[in-house]
Amino acid sequence: RLIEVSSKILRYLILISLPISFGFTITADEIIRFLYPDSFQEASMVLKIASWTIAAGFIQVVFSVLLIAMNRQKEKVVFTGVNFVLTTVLNVFFIYYYNFIGAAIVKVVSTVMGLVFFAYLVSQYLAPLSLFRYMFKPALACMAMMAFSYYFIDWNLIYLIPLAGLVYFISLLILGAFTEDEIRYIKSFIPKMHYSR
């Protein structure tokens, strides 16, 4: 039961977080330009890099909670300590040579290392949860969303972001990323929305 519930949560978090990271990567220049003066434009690269901590962090949460549920806090704490020391060392080097971009890179590396290690421990003590299987179709849908966003990148973000999200959702439907129960659940909102109007 734990494996079944964890698999569903992992899948949903991937469906939600992956397009967010892709979306920030695509629209980072426009977001920074919209929020800040031109002198802040270099920060868009930081946003592009750091946005991948969203997807990695969301997914890492599932494995982190599983380790606690399996009473494997000791391994988790040990790795957290090792990761902290390694991150500190990497920050000294990367920030010195690459400034704030280096800090963003180290943050992503640290989060991904935590994800990989926690996933490894879960595979050893519970069961392997295939990230590739859950990420394949959402990643393809994100590619379609990315192509749409690049083509219409000059549009206002107010229109571009929801339309890109719609492209992502439609792509998931075409790829068959949803189960029949999920499709029925989604359809159940349509008449209610229509009736409320």
PDB file of C-alpha atoms in Angstrom:
ATOM      1  CA  ARG A   1       0.000   0.000   0.000  1.00  0.00           C
ATOM      2  CA  LEU A   2       2.861   2.378   0.813  1.00  0.00           C
ATOM      3  CA  ILE A   3       4.451   1.709  -2.575  1.00  0.00           C
ATOM      4  CA  GLU A   4       1.143   2.282  -4.375  1.00  0.00           C
ATOM      5  CA  VAL A   5       0.399   5.572  -2.622  1.00  0.00           C
ATOM      6  CA  SER A   6       3.990   6.793  -3.014  1.00  0.00           C
ATOM      7  CA  SER A   7       3.961   6.003  -6.730  1.00  0.00           C
ATOM      8  CA  LYS A   8       0.799   8.051  -7.244  1.00  0.00           C
ATOM      9  CA  ILE A   9       2.121  11.005  -5.276  1.00  0.00           C
ATOM     10  CA  LEU A  10       5.446  10.850  -7.136  1.00  0.00           C
ATOM     11  CA  ARG A  11       3.656  10.814 -10.480  1.00  0.00           C
ATOM     12  CA  TYR A  12       1.439  13.776  -9.583  1.00  0.00           C
ATOM     13  CA  LEU A  13       4.359  15.829  -8.287  1.00  0.00           C
ATOM     14  CA  ILE A  14       6.247  15.190 -11.522  1.00  0.00           C
ATOM     15  CA  LEU A  15       3.201  16.213 -13.564  1.00  0.00           C
ATOM     16  CA  ILE A  16       3.013  19.475 -11.613  1.00  0.00           C
ATOM     17  CA  SER A  17       6.655  20.408 -11.029  1.00  0.00           C
ATOM     18  CA  LEU A  18       8.239  19.501 -14.363  1.00  0.00           C
ATOM     19  CA  PRO A  19       6.318  22.063 -16.450  1.00  0.00           C
ATOM     20  CA  ILE A  20       7.027  24.719 -13.793  1.00  0.00           C
ATOM     21  CA  SER A  21      10.778  24.210 -14.169  1.00  0.00           C
ATOM     22  CA  PHE A  22      10.505  24.104 -17.952  1.00  0.00           C
ATOM     23  CA  GLY A  23       8.287  27.186 -17.883  1.00  0.00           C
ATOM     24  CA  PHE A  24      10.703  29.257 -15.813  1.00  0.00           C
ATOM     25  CA  THR A  25      13.555  28.185 -18.079  1.00  0.00           C
ATOM     26  CA  ILE A  26      11.696  29.367 -21.163  1.00  0.00           C
ATOM     27  CA  THR A  27      10.264  32.611 -19.814  1.00  0.00           C
ATOM     28  CA  ALA A  28      13.004  33.685 -17.376  1.00  0.00           C
ATOM     29  CA  ASP A  29      14.179  36.561 -19.594  1.00  0.00           C
ATOM     30  CA  GLU A  30      10.648  37.916 -19.950  1.00  0.00           C
ATOM     31  CA  ILE A  31       9.859  37.486 -16.239  1.00  0.00           C
ATOM     32  CA  ILE A  32      12.960  39.423 -15.151  1.00  0.00           C
ATOM     33  CA  ARG A  33      12.319  42.076 -17.791  1.00  0.00           C
ATOM     34  CA  PHE A  34       8.732  42.417 -16.577  1.00  0.00           C
ATOM     35  CA  LEU A  35       9.601  42.644 -12.873  1.00  0.00           C
ATOM     36  CA  TYR A  36      12.896  44.515 -12.844  1.00  0.00           C
ATOM     37  CA  PRO A  37      14.831  47.193 -14.780  1.00  0.00           C
ATOM     38  CA  ASP A  38      17.327  46.242 -17.478  1.00  0.00           C
ATOM     39  CA  SER A  39      20.212  46.243 -14.998  1.00  0.00           C
ATOM     40  CA  PHE A  40      18.801  43.034 -13.502  1.00  0.00           C
ATOM     41  CA  GLN A  41      18.663  41.148 -16.805  1.00  0.00           C
ATOM     42  CA  GLU A  42      21.659  38.969 -15.913  1.00  0.00           C
ATOM     43  CA  ALA A  43      19.550  37.501 -13.121  1.00  0.00           C
ATOM     44  CA  SER A  44      17.503  35.648 -15.744  1.00  0.00           C
ATOM     45  CA  MET A  45      20.290  33.082 -16.084  1.00  0.00           C
ATOM     46  CA  VAL A  46      20.151  32.462 -12.331  1.00  0.00           C
ATOM     47  CA  LEU A  47      16.386  31.944 -12.564  1.00  0.00           C
ATOM     48  CA  LYS A  48      16.788  29.529 -15.476  1.00  0.00           C
ATOM     49  CA  ILE A  49      19.264  27.408 -13.539  1.00  0.00           C
ATOM     50  CA  ALA A  50      17.657  27.629 -10.101  1.00  0.00           C
ATOM     51  CA  SER A  51      14.215  26.749 -11.496  1.00  0.00           C
ATOM     52  CA  TRP A  52      15.314  23.117 -11.730  1.00  0.00           C
ATOM     53  CA  THR A  53      15.460  22.925  -7.958  1.00  0.00           C
ATOM     54  CA  ILE A  54      11.653  23.062  -8.120  1.00  0.00           C
ATOM     55  CA  ALA A  55      11.255  19.773 -10.000  1.00  0.00           C
ATOM     56  CA  ALA A  56      14.132  18.050  -8.187  1.00  0.00           C
ATOM     57  CA  GLY A  57      12.930  19.350  -4.816  1.00  0.00           C
ATOM     58  CA  PHE A  58       9.321  18.277  -5.341  1.00  0.00           C
ATOM     59  CA  ILE A  59      10.399  14.770  -6.324  1.00  0.00           C
ATOM     60  CA  GLN A  60      12.939  14.566  -3.513  1.00  0.00           C
ATOM     61  CA  VAL A  61      10.183  15.195  -0.950  1.00  0.00           C
ATOM     62  CA  VAL A  62       8.511  11.878  -1.793  1.00  0.00           C
ATOM     63  CA  PHE A  63      11.662   9.858  -1.168  1.00  0.00           C
ATOM     64  CA  SER A  64      12.505  11.881   1.930  1.00  0.00           C
ATOM     65  CA  VAL A  65       9.117  11.152   3.510  1.00  0.00           C
ATOM     66  CA  LEU A  66       9.405   7.489   2.541  1.00  0.00           C
ATOM     67  CA  LEU A  67      12.714   7.205   4.371  1.00  0.00           C
ATOM     68  CA  ILE A  68      11.075   8.563   7.515  1.00  0.00           C
ATOM     69  CA  ALA A  69       8.163   6.152   7.085  1.00  0.00           C
ATOM     70  CA  MET A  70      10.662   3.282   6.833  1.00  0.00           C
ATOM     71  CA  ASN A  71      12.521   4.455   9.944  1.00  0.00           C
ATOM     72  CA  ARG A  72      15.656   5.293   7.952  1.00  0.00           C
ATOM     73  CA  GLN A  73      16.213   8.715   9.460  1.00  0.00           C
ATOM     74  CA  LYS A  74      19.817   7.853  10.336  1.00  0.00           C
ATOM     75  CA  GLU A  75      20.872   7.420   6.708  1.00  0.00           C
ATOM     76  CA  LYS A  76      18.976  10.567   5.772  1.00  0.00           C
ATOM     77  CA  VAL A  77      20.683  12.653   8.466  1.00  0.00           C
ATOM     78  CA  VAL A  78      24.136  11.317   7.553  1.00  0.00           C
ATOM     79  CA  PHE A  79      23.699  12.199   3.901  1.00  0.00           C
ATOM     80  CA  THR A  80      22.255  15.611   4.770  1.00  0.00           C
ATOM     81  CA  GLY A  81      25.421  16.344   6.740  1.00  0.00           C
ATOM     82  CA  VAL A  82      27.696  15.109   3.950  1.00  0.00           C
ATOM     83  CA  ASN A  83      25.702  17.077   1.392  1.00  0.00           C
ATOM     84  CA  PHE A  84      25.988  20.220   3.513  1.00  0.00           C
ATOM     85  CA  VAL A  85      29.779  19.932   3.716  1.00  0.00           C
ATOM     86  CA  LEU A  86      30.098  19.203  -0.001  1.00  0.00           C
ATOM     87  CA  THR A  87      27.768  22.078  -0.890  1.00  0.00           C
ATOM     88  CA  THR A  88      29.816  24.461   1.249  1.00  0.00           C
ATOM     89  CA  VAL A  89      33.025  23.441  -0.511  1.00  0.00           C
ATOM     90  CA  LEU A  90      31.421  23.735  -3.949  1.00  0.00           C
ATOM     91  CA  ASN A  91      30.018  27.160  -3.082  1.00  0.00           C
ATOM     92  CA  VAL A  92      33.471  28.445  -2.168  1.00  0.00           C
ATOM     93  CA  PHE A  93      34.782  27.387  -5.569  1.00  0.00           C
ATOM     94  CA  PHE A  94      31.793  28.153  -7.810  1.00  0.00           C
ATOM     95  CA  ILE A  95      30.869  31.499  -6.254  1.00  0.00           C
ATOM     96  CA  TYR A  96      34.497  32.639  -6.507  1.00  0.00           C
ATOM     97  CA  TYR A  97      34.706  31.813 -10.223  1.00  0.00           C
ATOM     98  CA  TYR A  98      31.095  32.148 -11.400  1.00  0.00           C
ATOM     99  CA  ASN A  99      29.499  34.548  -8.889  1.00  0.00           C
ATOM    100  CA  PHE A 100      25.729  34.211  -8.402  1.00  0.00           C
ATOM    101  CA  ILE A 101      25.439  31.811 -11.347  1.00  0.00           C
ATOM    102  CA  GLY A 102      27.809  29.488  -9.495  1.00  0.00           C
ATOM    103  CA  ALA A 103      25.585  29.627  -6.408  1.00  0.00           C
ATOM    104  CA  ALA A 104      22.566  28.633  -8.519  1.00  0.00           C
ATOM    105  CA  ILE A 105      24.474  25.717 -10.070  1.00  0.00           C
ATOM    106  CA  VAL A 106      25.542  24.422  -6.654  1.00  0.00           C
ATOM    107  CA  LYS A 107      21.969  24.645  -5.367  1.00  0.00           C
ATOM    108  CA  VAL A 108      20.728  22.500  -8.257  1.00  0.00           C
ATOM    109  CA  VAL A 109      23.583  20.011  -7.834  1.00  0.00           C
ATOM    110  CA  SER A 110      22.879  19.735  -4.105  1.00  0.00           C
ATOM    111  CA  THR A 111      19.160  19.120  -4.654  1.00  0.00           C
ATOM    112  CA  VAL A 112      19.752  16.545  -7.386  1.00  0.00           C
ATOM    113  CA  MET A 113      22.305  14.703  -5.241  1.00  0.00           C
ATOM    114  CA  GLY A 114      19.745  14.510  -2.437  1.00  0.00           C
ATOM    115  CA  LEU A 115      17.149  13.177  -4.864  1.00  0.00           C
ATOM    116  CA  VAL A 116      19.484  10.523  -6.274  1.00  0.00           C
ATOM    117  CA  PHE A 117      20.687   9.351  -2.865  1.00  0.00           C
ATOM    118  CA  PHE A 118      17.222   9.239  -1.299  1.00  0.00           C
ATOM    119  CA  ALA A 119      15.864   7.384  -4.340  1.00  0.00           C
ATOM    120  CA  TYR A 120      18.705   4.892  -4.040  1.00  0.00           C
ATOM    121  CA  LEU A 121      17.951   4.242  -0.361  1.00  0.00           C
ATOM    122  CA  VAL A 122      14.249   3.752  -1.098  1.00  0.00           C
ATOM    123  CA  SER A 123      15.099   1.279  -3.859  1.00  0.00           C
ATOM    124  CA  GLN A 124      17.277  -0.658  -1.420  1.00  0.00           C
ATOM    125  CA  TYR A 125      14.909  -0.771   1.550  1.00  0.00           C
ATOM    126  CA  LEU A 126      11.458  -0.675  -0.068  1.00  0.00           C
ATOM    127  CA  ALA A 127      11.168  -0.893  -3.855  1.00  0.00           C
ATOM    128  CA  PRO A 128      12.572   0.949  -6.869  1.00  0.00           C
ATOM    129  CA  LEU A 129      10.294   3.746  -8.083  1.00  0.00           C
ATOM    130  CA  SER A 130      11.051   4.326 -11.741  1.00  0.00           C
ATOM    131  CA  LEU A 131      11.548   8.050 -12.293  1.00  0.00           C
ATOM    132  CA  PHE A 132      12.052   7.546 -16.031  1.00  0.00           C
ATOM    133  CA  ARG A 133       8.675   5.851 -16.422  1.00  0.00           C
ATOM    134  CA  TYR A 134       6.869   8.667 -14.626  1.00  0.00           C
ATOM    135  CA  MET A 135       8.828  11.466 -16.309  1.00  0.00           C
ATOM    136  CA  PHE A 136       8.799  10.272 -19.927  1.00  0.00           C
ATOM    137  CA  LYS A 137       5.363  11.495 -21.046  1.00  0.00           C
ATOM    138  CA  PRO A 138       5.405  14.716 -18.975  1.00  0.00           C
ATOM    139  CA  ALA A 139       8.839  15.508 -20.448  1.00  0.00           C
ATOM    140  CA  LEU A 140       7.481  15.043 -23.992  1.00  0.00           C
ATOM    141  CA  ALA A 141       4.520  17.276 -23.132  1.00  0.00           C
ATOM    142  CA  CYS A 142       6.960  19.865 -21.769  1.00  0.00           C
ATOM    143  CA  MET A 143       8.835  19.762 -25.069  1.00  0.00           C
ATOM    144  CA  ALA A 144       5.603  20.615 -26.887  1.00  0.00           C
ATOM    145  CA  MET A 145       4.971  23.398 -24.387  1.00  0.00           C
ATOM    146  CA  MET A 146       8.523  24.669 -24.883  1.00  0.00           C
ATOM    147  CA  ALA A 147       8.147  24.716 -28.676  1.00  0.00           C
ATOM    148  CA  PHE A 148       4.895  26.673 -28.369  1.00  0.00           C
ATOM    149  CA  SER A 149       6.433  29.132 -25.894  1.00  0.00           C
ATOM    150  CA  TYR A 150       9.516  29.759 -28.014  1.00  0.00           C
ATOM    151  CA  TYR A 151       7.395  30.406 -31.080  1.00  0.00           C
ATOM    152  CA  PHE A 152       5.126  32.871 -29.266  1.00  0.00           C
ATOM    153  CA  ILE A 153       7.733  34.229 -26.836  1.00  0.00           C
ATOM    154  CA  ASP A 154       6.892  37.832 -27.796  1.00  0.00           C
ATOM    155  CA  TRP A 155       3.376  37.489 -26.400  1.00  0.00           C
ATOM    156  CA  ASN A 156       2.468  39.078 -23.091  1.00  0.00           C
ATOM    157  CA  LEU A 157       3.132  36.700 -20.170  1.00  0.00           C
ATOM    158  CA  ILE A 158      -0.494  37.052 -19.085  1.00  0.00           C
ATOM    159  CA  TYR A 159      -1.501  35.199 -22.256  1.00  0.00           C
ATOM    160  CA  LEU A 160       1.593  33.098 -22.867  1.00  0.00           C
ATOM    161  CA  ILE A 161       1.724  31.298 -19.502  1.00  0.00           C
ATOM    162  CA  PRO A 162      -1.888  29.989 -19.395  1.00  0.00           C
ATOM    163  CA  LEU A 163      -1.819  29.056 -23.081  1.00  0.00           C
ATOM    164  CA  ALA A 164       1.476  27.216 -22.634  1.00  0.00           C
ATOM    165  CA  GLY A 165      -0.110  25.388 -19.694  1.00  0.00           C
ATOM    166  CA  LEU A 166      -3.043  24.452 -21.917  1.00  0.00           C
ATOM    167  CA  VAL A 167      -0.653  23.089 -24.556  1.00  0.00           C
ATOM    168  CA  TYR A 168       1.013  21.006 -21.844  1.00  0.00           C
ATOM    169  CA  PHE A 169      -2.324  19.628 -20.635  1.00  0.00           C
ATOM    170  CA  ILE A 170      -3.546  18.808 -24.153  1.00  0.00           C
ATOM    171  CA  SER A 171      -0.214  17.131 -24.937  1.00  0.00           C
ATOM    172  CA  LEU A 172      -0.619  14.943 -21.848  1.00  0.00           C
ATOM    173  CA  LEU A 173      -4.085  13.928 -23.043  1.00  0.00           C
ATOM    174  CA  ILE A 174      -2.779  13.072 -26.522  1.00  0.00           C
ATOM    175  CA  LEU A 175       0.104  11.059 -25.049  1.00  0.00           C
ATOM    176  CA  GLY A 176      -2.286   9.122 -22.817  1.00  0.00           C
ATOM    177  CA  ALA A 177      -0.622  10.285 -19.615  1.00  0.00           C
ATOM    178  CA  PHE A 178      -3.867  10.142 -17.620  1.00  0.00           C
ATOM    179  CA  THR A 179      -5.700   7.038 -16.457  1.00  0.00           C
ATOM    180  CA  GLU A 180      -9.372   6.494 -17.283  1.00  0.00           C
ATOM    181  CA  ASP A 181     -10.350   7.353 -13.711  1.00  0.00           C
ATOM    182  CA  GLU A 182      -8.390  10.607 -13.892  1.00  0.00           C
ATOM    183  CA  ILE A 183     -10.019  11.535 -17.204  1.00  0.00           C
ATOM    184  CA  ARG A 184     -13.466  10.879 -15.724  1.00  0.00           C
ATOM    185  CA  TYR A 185     -12.520  13.010 -12.724  1.00  0.00           C
ATOM    186  CA  ILE A 186     -11.407  15.854 -14.992  1.00  0.00           C
ATOM    187  CA  LYS A 187     -14.603  15.600 -17.046  1.00  0.00           C
ATOM    188  CA  SER A 188     -16.685  15.811 -13.887  1.00  0.00           C
ATOM    189  CA  PHE A 189     -15.645  19.453 -13.504  1.00  0.00           C
ATOM    190  CA  ILE A 190     -16.846  20.509 -16.949  1.00  0.00           C
ATOM    191  CA  PRO A 191     -20.632  20.490 -16.353  1.00  0.00           C
ATOM    192  CA  LYS A 192     -20.162  22.043 -12.911  1.00  0.00           C
ATOM    193  CA  MET A 193     -18.140  24.905 -14.369  1.00  0.00           C
ATOM    194  CA  HIS A 194     -20.729  25.355 -17.119  1.00  0.00           C
ATOM    195  CA  TYR A 195     -23.608  25.298 -14.642  1.00  0.00           C
ATOM    196  CA  SER A 196     -21.943  27.839 -12.340  1.00  0.00           C
ATOM    197  CA  ARG A 197     -21.874  30.332 -15.177  1.00  0.00           C
TER     198      ARG A 197
END
